[in-house]
Coordinates of C-alpha atoms in Angstrom, one line a residue:
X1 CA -5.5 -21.3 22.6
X2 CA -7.8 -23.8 23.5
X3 CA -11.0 -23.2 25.2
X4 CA -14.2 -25.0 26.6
X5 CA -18.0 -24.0 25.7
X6 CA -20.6 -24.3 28.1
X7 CA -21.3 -27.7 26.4
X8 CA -17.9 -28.6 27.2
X9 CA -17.1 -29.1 23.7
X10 CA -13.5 -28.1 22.9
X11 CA -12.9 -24.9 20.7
X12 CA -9.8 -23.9 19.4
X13 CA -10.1 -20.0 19.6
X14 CA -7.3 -19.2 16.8
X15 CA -10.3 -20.8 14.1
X16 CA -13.5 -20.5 16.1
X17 CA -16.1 -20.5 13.5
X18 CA -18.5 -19.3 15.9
X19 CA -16.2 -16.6 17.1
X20 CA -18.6 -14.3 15.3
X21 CA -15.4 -12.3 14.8
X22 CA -16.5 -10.4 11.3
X23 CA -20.0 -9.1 13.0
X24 CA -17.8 -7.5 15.6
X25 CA -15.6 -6.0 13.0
X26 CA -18.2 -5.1 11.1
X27 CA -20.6 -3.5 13.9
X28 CA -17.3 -1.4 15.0
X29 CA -17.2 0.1 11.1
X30 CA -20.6 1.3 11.4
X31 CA -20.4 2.5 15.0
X32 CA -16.8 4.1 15.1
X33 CA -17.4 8.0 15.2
X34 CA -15.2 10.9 15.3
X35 CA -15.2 11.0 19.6
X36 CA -13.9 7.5 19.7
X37 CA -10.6 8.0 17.5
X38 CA -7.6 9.7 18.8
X39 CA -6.6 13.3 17.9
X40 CA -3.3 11.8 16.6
X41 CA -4.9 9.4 14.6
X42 CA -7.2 11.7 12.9
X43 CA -4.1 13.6 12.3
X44 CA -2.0 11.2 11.0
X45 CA -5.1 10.1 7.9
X46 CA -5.3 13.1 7.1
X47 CA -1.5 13.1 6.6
X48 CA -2.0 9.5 4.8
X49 CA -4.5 10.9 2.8
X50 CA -2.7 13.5 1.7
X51 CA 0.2 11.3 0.9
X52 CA -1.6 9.2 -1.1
X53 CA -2.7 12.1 -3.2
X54 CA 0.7 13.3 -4.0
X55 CA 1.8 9.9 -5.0
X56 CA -1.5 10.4 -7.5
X57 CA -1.0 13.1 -8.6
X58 CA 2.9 12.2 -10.1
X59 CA 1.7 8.8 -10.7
X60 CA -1.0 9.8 -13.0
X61 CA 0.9 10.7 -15.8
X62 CA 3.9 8.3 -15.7
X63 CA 4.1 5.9 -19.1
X64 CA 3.0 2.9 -17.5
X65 CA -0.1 5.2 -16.1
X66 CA -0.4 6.7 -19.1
X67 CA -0.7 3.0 -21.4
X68 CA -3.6 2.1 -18.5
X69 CA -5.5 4.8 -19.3
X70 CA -5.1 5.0 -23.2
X71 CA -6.5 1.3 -22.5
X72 CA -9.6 1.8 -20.3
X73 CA -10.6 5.3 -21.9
X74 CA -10.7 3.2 -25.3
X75 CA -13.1 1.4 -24.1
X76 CA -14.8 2.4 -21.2
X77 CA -18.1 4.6 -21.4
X78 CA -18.1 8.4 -19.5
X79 CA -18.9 7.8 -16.0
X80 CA -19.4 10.1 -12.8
X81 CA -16.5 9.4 -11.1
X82 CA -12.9 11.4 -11.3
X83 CA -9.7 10.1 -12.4
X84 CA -6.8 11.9 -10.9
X85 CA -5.3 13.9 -13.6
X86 CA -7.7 13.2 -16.7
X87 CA -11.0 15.6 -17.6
X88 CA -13.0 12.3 -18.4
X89 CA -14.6 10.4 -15.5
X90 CA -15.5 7.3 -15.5
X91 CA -17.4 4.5 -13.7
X92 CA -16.8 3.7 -9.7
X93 CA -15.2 0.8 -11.0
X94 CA -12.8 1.9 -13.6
X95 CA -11.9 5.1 -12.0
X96 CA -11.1 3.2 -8.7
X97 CA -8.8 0.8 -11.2
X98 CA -6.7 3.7 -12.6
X99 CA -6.6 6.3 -9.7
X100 CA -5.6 2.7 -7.5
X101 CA -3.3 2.5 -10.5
X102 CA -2.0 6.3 -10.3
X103 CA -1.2 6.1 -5.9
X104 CA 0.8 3.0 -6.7
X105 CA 2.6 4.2 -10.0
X106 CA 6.3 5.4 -8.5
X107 CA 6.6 3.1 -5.3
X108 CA 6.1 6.1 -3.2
X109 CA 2.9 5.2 -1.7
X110 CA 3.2 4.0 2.2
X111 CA 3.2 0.6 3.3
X112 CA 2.3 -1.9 6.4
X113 CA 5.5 -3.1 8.2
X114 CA 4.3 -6.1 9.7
X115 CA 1.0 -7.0 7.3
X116 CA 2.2 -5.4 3.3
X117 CA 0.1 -3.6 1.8
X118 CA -0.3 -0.1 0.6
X119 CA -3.2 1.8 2.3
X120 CA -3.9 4.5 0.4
X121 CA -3.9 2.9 -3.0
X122 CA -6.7 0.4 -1.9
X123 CA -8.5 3.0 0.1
X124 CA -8.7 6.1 -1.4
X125 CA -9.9 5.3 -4.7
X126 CA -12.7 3.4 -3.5
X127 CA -13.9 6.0 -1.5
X128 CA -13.4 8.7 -3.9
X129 CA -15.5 6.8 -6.3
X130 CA -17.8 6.2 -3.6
X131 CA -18.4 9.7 -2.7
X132 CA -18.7 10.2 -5.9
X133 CA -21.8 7.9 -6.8
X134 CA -23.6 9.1 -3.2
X135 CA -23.7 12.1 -4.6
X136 CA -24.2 11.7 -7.7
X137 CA -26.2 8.4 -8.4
X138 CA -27.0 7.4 -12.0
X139 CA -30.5 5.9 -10.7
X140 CA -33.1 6.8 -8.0
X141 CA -35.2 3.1 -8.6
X142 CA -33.4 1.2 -6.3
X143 CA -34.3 1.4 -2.4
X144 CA -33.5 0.0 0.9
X145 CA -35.6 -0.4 4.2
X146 CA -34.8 3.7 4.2
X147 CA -36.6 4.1 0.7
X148 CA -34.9 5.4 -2.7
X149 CA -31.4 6.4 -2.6
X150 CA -30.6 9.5 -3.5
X151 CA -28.2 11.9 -3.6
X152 CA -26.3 12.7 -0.4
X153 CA -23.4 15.3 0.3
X154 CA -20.8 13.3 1.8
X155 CA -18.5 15.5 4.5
X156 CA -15.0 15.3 4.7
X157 CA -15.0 14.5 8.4
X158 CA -17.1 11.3 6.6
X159 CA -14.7 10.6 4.0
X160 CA -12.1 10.7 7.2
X161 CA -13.7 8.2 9.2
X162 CA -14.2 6.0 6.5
X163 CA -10.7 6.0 5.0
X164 CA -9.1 5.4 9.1
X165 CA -11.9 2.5 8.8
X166 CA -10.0 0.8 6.0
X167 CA -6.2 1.7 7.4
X168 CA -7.4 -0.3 10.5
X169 CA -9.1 -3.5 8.6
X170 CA -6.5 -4.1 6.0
X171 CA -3.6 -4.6 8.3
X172 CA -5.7 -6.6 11.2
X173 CA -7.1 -8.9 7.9
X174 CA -3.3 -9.4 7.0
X175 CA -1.9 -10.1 10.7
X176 CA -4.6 -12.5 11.0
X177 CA -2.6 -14.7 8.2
X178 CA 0.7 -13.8 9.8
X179 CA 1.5 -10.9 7.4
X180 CA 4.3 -11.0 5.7
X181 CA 4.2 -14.6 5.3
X182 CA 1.9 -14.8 2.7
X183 CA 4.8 -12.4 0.6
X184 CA 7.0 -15.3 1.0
X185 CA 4.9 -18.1 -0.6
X186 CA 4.8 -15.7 -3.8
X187 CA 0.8 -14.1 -3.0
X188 CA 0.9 -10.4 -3.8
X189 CA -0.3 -9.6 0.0
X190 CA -1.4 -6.0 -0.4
X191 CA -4.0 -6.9 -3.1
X192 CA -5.3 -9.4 -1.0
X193 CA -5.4 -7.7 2.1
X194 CA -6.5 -5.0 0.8
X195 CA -9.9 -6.2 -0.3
X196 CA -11.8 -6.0 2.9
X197 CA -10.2 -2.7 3.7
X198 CA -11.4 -1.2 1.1
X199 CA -15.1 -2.7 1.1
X200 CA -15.2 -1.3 5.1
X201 CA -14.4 1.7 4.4
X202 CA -16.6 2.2 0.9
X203 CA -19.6 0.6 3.2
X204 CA -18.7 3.2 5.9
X205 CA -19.3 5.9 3.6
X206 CA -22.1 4.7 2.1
X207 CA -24.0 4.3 5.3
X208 CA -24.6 0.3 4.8
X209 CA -26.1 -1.7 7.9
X210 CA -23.5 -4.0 9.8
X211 CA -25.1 -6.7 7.9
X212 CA -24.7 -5.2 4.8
X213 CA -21.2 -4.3 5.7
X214 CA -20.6 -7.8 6.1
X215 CA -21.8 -9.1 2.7
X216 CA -19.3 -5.8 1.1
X217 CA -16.1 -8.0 2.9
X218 CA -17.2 -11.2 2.3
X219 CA -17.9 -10.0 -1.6
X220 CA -14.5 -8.5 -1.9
X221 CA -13.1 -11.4 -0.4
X222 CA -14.0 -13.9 -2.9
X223 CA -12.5 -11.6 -5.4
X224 CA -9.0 -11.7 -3.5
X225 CA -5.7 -12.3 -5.4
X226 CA -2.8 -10.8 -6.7
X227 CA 0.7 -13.3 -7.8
X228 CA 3.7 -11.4 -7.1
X229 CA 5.4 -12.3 -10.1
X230 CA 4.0 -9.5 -11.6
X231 CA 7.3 -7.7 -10.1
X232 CA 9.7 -9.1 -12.4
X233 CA 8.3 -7.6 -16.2
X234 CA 5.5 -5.4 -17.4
X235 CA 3.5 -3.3 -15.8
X236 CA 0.4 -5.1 -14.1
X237 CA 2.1 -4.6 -10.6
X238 CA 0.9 -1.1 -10.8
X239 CA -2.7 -2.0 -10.9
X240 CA -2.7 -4.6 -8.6
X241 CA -3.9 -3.2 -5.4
X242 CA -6.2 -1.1 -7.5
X243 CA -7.7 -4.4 -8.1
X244 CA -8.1 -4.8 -4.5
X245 CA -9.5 -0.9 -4.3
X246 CA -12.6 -2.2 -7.0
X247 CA -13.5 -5.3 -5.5
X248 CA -14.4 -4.0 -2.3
X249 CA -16.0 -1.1 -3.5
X250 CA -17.8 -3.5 -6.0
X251 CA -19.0 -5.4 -2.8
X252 CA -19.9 -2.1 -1.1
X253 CA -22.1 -1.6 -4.0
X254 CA -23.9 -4.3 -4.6
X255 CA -24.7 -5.0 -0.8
X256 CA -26.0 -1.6 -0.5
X257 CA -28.6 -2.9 -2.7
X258 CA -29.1 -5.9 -0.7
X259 CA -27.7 -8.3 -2.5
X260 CA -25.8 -11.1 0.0
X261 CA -22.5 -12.2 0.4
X262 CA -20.2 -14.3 1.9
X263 CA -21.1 -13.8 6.1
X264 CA -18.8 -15.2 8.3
X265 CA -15.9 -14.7 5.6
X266 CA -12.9 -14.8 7.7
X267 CA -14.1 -17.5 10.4
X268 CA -15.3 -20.1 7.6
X269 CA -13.0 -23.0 7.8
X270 CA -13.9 -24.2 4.4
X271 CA -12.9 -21.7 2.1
X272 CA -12.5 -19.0 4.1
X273 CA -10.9 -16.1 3.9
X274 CA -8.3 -17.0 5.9
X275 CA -8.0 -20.5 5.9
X276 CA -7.4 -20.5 2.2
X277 CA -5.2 -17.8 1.5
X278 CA -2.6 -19.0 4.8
X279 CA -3.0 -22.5 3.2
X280 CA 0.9 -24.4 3.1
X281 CA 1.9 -21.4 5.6
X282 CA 3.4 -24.4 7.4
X283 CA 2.4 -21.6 10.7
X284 CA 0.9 -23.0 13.9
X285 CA -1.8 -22.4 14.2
X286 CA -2.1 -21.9 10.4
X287 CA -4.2 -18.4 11.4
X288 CA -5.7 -16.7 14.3
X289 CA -9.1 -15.3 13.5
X290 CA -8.6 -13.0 16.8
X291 CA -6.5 -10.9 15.0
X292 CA -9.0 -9.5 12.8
X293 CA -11.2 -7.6 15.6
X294 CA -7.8 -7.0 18.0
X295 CA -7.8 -4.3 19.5
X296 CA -10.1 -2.3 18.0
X297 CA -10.8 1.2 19.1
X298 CA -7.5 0.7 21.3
X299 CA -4.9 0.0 19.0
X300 CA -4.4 1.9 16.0
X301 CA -2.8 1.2 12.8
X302 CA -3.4 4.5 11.6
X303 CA -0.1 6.4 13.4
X304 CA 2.0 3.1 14.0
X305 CA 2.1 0.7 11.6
X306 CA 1.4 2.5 8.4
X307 CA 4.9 3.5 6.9
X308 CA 5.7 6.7 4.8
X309 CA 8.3 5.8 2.3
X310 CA 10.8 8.6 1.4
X311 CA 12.6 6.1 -1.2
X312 CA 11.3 5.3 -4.7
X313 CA 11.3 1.8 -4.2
X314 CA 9.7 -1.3 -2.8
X315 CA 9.6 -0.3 1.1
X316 CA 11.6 -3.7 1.8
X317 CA 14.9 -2.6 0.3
X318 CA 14.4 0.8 2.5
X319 CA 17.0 -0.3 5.0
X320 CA 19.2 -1.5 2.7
X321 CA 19.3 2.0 1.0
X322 CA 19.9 3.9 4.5
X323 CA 22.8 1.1 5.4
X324 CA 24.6 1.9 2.0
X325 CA 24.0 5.5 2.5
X326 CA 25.9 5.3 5.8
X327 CA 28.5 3.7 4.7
X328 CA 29.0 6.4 2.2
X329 CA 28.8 8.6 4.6
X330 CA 31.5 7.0 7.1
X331 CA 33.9 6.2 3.9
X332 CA 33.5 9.0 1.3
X333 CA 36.9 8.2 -0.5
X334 CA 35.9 4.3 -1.2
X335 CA 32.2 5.1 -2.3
X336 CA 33.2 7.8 -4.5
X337 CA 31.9 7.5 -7.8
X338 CA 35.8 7.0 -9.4
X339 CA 36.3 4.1 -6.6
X340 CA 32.7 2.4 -7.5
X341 CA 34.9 -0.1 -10.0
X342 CA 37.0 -1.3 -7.3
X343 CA 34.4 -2.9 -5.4
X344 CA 35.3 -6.6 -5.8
X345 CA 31.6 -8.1 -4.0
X346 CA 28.4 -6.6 -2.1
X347 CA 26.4 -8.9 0.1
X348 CA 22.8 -8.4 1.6
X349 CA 21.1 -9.5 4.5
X350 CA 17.6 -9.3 4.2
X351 CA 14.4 -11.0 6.2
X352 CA 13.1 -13.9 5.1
X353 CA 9.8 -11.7 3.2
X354 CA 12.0 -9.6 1.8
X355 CA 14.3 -12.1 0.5
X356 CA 12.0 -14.4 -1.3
X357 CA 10.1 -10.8 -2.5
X358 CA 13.3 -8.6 -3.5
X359 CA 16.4 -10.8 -3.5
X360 CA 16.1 -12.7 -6.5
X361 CA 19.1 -12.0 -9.1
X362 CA 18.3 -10.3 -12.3
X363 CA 17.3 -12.3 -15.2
X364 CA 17.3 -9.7 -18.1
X365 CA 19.5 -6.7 -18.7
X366 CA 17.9 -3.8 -18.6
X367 CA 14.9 -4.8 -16.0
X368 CA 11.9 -3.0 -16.9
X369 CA 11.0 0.1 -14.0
X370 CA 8.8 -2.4 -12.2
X371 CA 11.7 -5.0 -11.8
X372 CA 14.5 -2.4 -10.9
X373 CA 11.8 -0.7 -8.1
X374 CA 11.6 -4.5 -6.6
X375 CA 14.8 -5.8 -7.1
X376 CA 17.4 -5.2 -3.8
X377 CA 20.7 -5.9 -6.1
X378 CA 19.4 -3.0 -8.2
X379 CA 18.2 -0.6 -5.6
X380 CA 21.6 -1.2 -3.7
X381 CA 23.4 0.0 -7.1
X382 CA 21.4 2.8 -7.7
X383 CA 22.2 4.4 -4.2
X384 CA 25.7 3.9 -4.8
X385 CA 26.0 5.3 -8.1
X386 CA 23.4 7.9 -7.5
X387 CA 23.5 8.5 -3.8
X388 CA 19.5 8.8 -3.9
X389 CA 16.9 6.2 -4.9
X390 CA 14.2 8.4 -6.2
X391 CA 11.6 8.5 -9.2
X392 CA 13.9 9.8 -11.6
X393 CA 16.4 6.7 -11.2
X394 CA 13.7 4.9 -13.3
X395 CA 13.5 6.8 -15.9
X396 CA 14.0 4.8 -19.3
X397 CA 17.3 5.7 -20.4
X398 CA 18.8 5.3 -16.7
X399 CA 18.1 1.6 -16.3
X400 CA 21.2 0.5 -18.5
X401 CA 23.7 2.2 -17.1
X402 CA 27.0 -0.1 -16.8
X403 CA 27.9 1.2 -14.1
X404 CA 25.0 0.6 -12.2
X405 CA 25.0 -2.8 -13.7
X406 CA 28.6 -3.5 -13.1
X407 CA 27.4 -2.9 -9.0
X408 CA 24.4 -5.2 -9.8
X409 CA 26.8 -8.6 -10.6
X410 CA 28.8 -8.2 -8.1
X411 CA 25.9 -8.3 -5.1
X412 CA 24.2 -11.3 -3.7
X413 CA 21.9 -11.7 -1.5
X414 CA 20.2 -14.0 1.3
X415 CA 18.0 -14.5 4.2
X416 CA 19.6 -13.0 7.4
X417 CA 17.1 -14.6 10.0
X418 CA 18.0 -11.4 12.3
X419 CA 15.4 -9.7 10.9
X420 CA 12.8 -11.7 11.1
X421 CA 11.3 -10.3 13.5
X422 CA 8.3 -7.9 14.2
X423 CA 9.1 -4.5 12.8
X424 CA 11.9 -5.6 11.5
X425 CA 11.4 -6.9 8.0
X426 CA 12.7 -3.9 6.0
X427 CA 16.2 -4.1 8.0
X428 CA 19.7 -5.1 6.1
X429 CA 23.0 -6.2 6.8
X430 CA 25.1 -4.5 4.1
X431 CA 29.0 -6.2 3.8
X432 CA 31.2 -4.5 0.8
X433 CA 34.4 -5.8 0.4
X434 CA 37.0 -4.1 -1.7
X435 CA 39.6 -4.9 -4.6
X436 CA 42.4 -4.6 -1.6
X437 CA 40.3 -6.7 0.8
X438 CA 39.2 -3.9 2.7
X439 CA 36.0 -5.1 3.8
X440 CA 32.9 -2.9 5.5
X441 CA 29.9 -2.8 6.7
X442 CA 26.6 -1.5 8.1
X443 CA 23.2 -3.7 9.8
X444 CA 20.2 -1.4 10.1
X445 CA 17.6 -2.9 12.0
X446 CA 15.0 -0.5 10.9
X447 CA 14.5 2.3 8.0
X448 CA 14.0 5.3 8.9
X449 CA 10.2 6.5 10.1
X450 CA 9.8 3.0 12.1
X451 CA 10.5 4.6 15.7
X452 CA 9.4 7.2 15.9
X453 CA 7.3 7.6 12.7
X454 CA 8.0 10.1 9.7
X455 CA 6.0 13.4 11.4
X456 CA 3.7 14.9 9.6
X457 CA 6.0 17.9 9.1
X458 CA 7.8 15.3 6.9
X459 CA 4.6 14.1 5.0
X460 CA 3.6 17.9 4.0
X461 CA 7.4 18.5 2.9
X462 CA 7.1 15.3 0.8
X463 CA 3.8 16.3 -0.7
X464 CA 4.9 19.8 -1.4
X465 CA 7.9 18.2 -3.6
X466 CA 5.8 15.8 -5.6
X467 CA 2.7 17.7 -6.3
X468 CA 4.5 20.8 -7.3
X469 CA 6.3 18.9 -10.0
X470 CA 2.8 17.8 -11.4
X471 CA 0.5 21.2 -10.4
X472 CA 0.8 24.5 -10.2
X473 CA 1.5 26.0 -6.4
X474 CA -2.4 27.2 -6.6
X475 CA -3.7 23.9 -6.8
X476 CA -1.4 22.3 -4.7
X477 CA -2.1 24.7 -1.7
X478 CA -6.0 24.2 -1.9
X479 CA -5.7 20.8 -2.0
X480 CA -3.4 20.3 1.1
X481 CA -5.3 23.0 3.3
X482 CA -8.9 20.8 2.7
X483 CA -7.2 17.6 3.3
X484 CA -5.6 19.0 6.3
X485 CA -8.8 20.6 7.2
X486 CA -10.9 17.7 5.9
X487 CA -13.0 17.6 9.7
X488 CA -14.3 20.9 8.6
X489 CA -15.1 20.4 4.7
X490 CA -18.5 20.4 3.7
X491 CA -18.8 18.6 1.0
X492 CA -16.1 16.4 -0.4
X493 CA -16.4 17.2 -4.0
X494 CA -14.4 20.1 -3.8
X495 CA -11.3 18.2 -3.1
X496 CA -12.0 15.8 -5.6
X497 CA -12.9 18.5 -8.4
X498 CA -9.4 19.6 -7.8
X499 CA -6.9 16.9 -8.3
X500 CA -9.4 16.0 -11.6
X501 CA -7.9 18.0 -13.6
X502 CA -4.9 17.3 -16.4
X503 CA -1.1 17.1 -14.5
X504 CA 2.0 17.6 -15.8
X505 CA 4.3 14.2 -16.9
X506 CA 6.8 13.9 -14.1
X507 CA 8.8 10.8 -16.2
X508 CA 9.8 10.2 -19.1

């Protein structure tokens, strides 16, 4: 949308540099209290939260976790700041790296429909580090306009605001660049979105100005980055949106000191925020700067947008897996495991995200646990061999299986331009066609827990199921009746004194 200034000098509102569209973000973060948020929202972060902390709490001591940690306690001096599942504690930085690292660890973690990116593993572990250094800080020399810092009790109704302060920036930072899109061009979205949510909500909790709010994003900003063909080998994709998780609480902490950032980050035309990272989008308008303050206050990413996964796996492929499972479901004889082998071809319709993200064909035989999580050919197997696509179907010694792999060659995929759009990304078209030329098949438009939303019943059965695999029932109980009761916690520490303790190895 065009519009005209008093000075009748044309201004296209989608890249207003004077829009002044981060102060308003940022004056919202600092002004947003408990009266001005939905009881459904508060409910459903605390629900997120405690999601996040079961996918921590398996995801901790997983091998590719495990290798992380080996690597930054070899090197990294004792901090004051818990790791999830370790005695040691570390710096804010390097226990935000591997408890970011931990959340993401098993694909479990939720994850943004329409703007990817997983929440909790960007904002949690900046904000349990940043609890962490309020009360605990290492120095009392440094001082602000209010005098010396020193240490502070952070709440848990606190720690809630400030974690529903980064599920709301992250997604309006992404829609801003048109989501998804940015998945397409080969960017690692989360990890880049992800960056300002978690420097709003580490400034939140530390109690920074609006203007000191506004140099934490535009610091975080600058750090931004994550290539998504970390998918394909290895294990950096683990640590990726940790990456995003340290930068904004790095920026958090060095503008709480007063040090200056980037203002204006996501108006700037010249390297901006957004005008870099939508760069080649081919979009038009390449972005829309509006997005970033829309709706605030009204519309909530909190309960709507912020998905629950209940499958192992990148949340793209998720209505794939429920399209083969009902297919199994409607033809039990042709999908049993004897009749697997007489499945001449499988063909998948995916959006155009998803496709460039998840429907490239496998180059190596086995894939490493990364690769298999992101790869839709080998997701699609696993559910039919397995009938469940869940941590354990990534174990080592189950990603060579033929006859997982025989299923594997015999799918392609492409883009099926139905499902681009909103809401819609994580839908399939799923077409087997049989030795006889029997041919079936299934189109989900949506996963399961888009409309309506996985309940919260569903997030505590979840939870229950993970964390008892890695803690004793004790442990588990405390922790889910002070994240469910976080509004009434005292003092945060408690909760975070809890999950810092050694857990049980869930894979081998």
């Amino acid at each position: 949308m065009v519009a005209k200034h008093s000075t009748d000098v044309v201004v296209d509102e989608t890249n207003d540099e004077n829009s002044g569209v981060t102060a308003a973000l940022c004056n919202w973060i600092v002004t947003l209290n408990k009266d001005d948020i939905p009881h459904a929202v508060l409910e459903r972060a605390k629900h997120l939260i405690l999601d996040g902390i079961a996918c921590g709490l398996v995801g901790a001591h997983v091998p590719w976790s495990e290798k992380a940690a080996d690597a930054i306690l070899d090197y990294e001096p004792d901090g004051q700041c818990s790791v999830i599942g370790y005695d040691e504690k570390l710096s804010p930085l390097a226990a935000a790296v591997l408890n970011g690292a931990f959340i993401q660890a098993t694909e479990l973690d939720d994850y943004h429909s329409v703007a990817p990116l997983h929440s909790a593993s960007v904002v949690l572990p900046a904000l349990f580090a940043a609890a962490q250094v309020k009360a605990n800080p290492r120095k009392s020399r440094f001082q602000n306009s209010n005098g010396v810092y020193a240490a502070a009790t952070v709440s848990g109704l606190d720690f809630l605001i400030a974690a529903i302060v980064g599920f709301e920036t992250g997604p309006r930072s992404g829609l801003a660049m048109y989501g998804g899109q940015l998945l397409t061009r080969g960017w690692h979205s989360g990890p880049v979105f992800g960056c300002p949510a978690s420097a709003a909500a580490s400034s939140r909790l530390l109690g920074l100005s609006a203007d000191d709010t506004e140099s934490a994003i535009g610091i975080a900003c600058t750090q931004a980055g994550g290539l998504m063909a970390a998918q394909y080998e290895g294990m950096i994709k683990r640590v990726q949106h940790a990456f995003a998780a340290r930068n904004g609480l790095f920026g958090a902490l060095l503008a709480r000191n007063g040090y200056v950032g980037i203002k204006k980050v996501f108006e700037r035309r010249y390297g901006g925020f957004l005008s870099m990272f939508s760069q080649g989008n081919g979009m038009t308008p390449q972005y829309d700067v509006r997005e970033v303050a829309a709706g605030l206050g009204e519309t909530w990413h909190t309960n709507t947008n912020i998905r629950v996964k209940l499958h192992a796996c990148v949340g793209g492929c998720h209505g794939q897996i429920e399209a083969i499972a009902a297919l199994q479901k409607a033809h039990p004889e042709r999908f049993a495991a004897e009749n697997l082998a007489r499945i001449k071809s499988i063909t998948v319709g995916l959006s155009g995200p998803i496709f460039a993200h998840d429907g490239w064909e496998p180059h190596e035989r086995p894939l490493s646990a990364t690769g298999a999580q992101m790869n839709a050919a080998y997701i699609g197997a696993t559910q039919l061999v397995d009938g469940q696509v869940l941590i354990a179907e990534f174990a080592n010694d189950r990603l060579n299986r033929d006859e997982v792999w025989d299923l594997v060659y015999k799918t392609k995929c492409y883009h099926d331009k139905q499902f681009d759009k909103p809401n819609h990304a994580c839908g399939a078209r799923v077409v087997v066609e049989f030795e006889d030329s029997l041919v079936v098949e299934e189109t989900l438009q949506m996963p399961r827990g888009f409309s309506p939303p996985i309940t919260d019943d569903e997030i505590r059965d979840k939870y229950r199921k993970l964390a008892v695999s890695a803690v004793d029932q004790e442990r588990m109980n405390k922790i889910e009746a002070l994240v469910l009761g976080l509004e009434n916690v005292d003092d945060v520490s408690v909760l975070l004194q809890l999950f810092a303790a050694p857990t049980r190895r869930v894979l081998g």
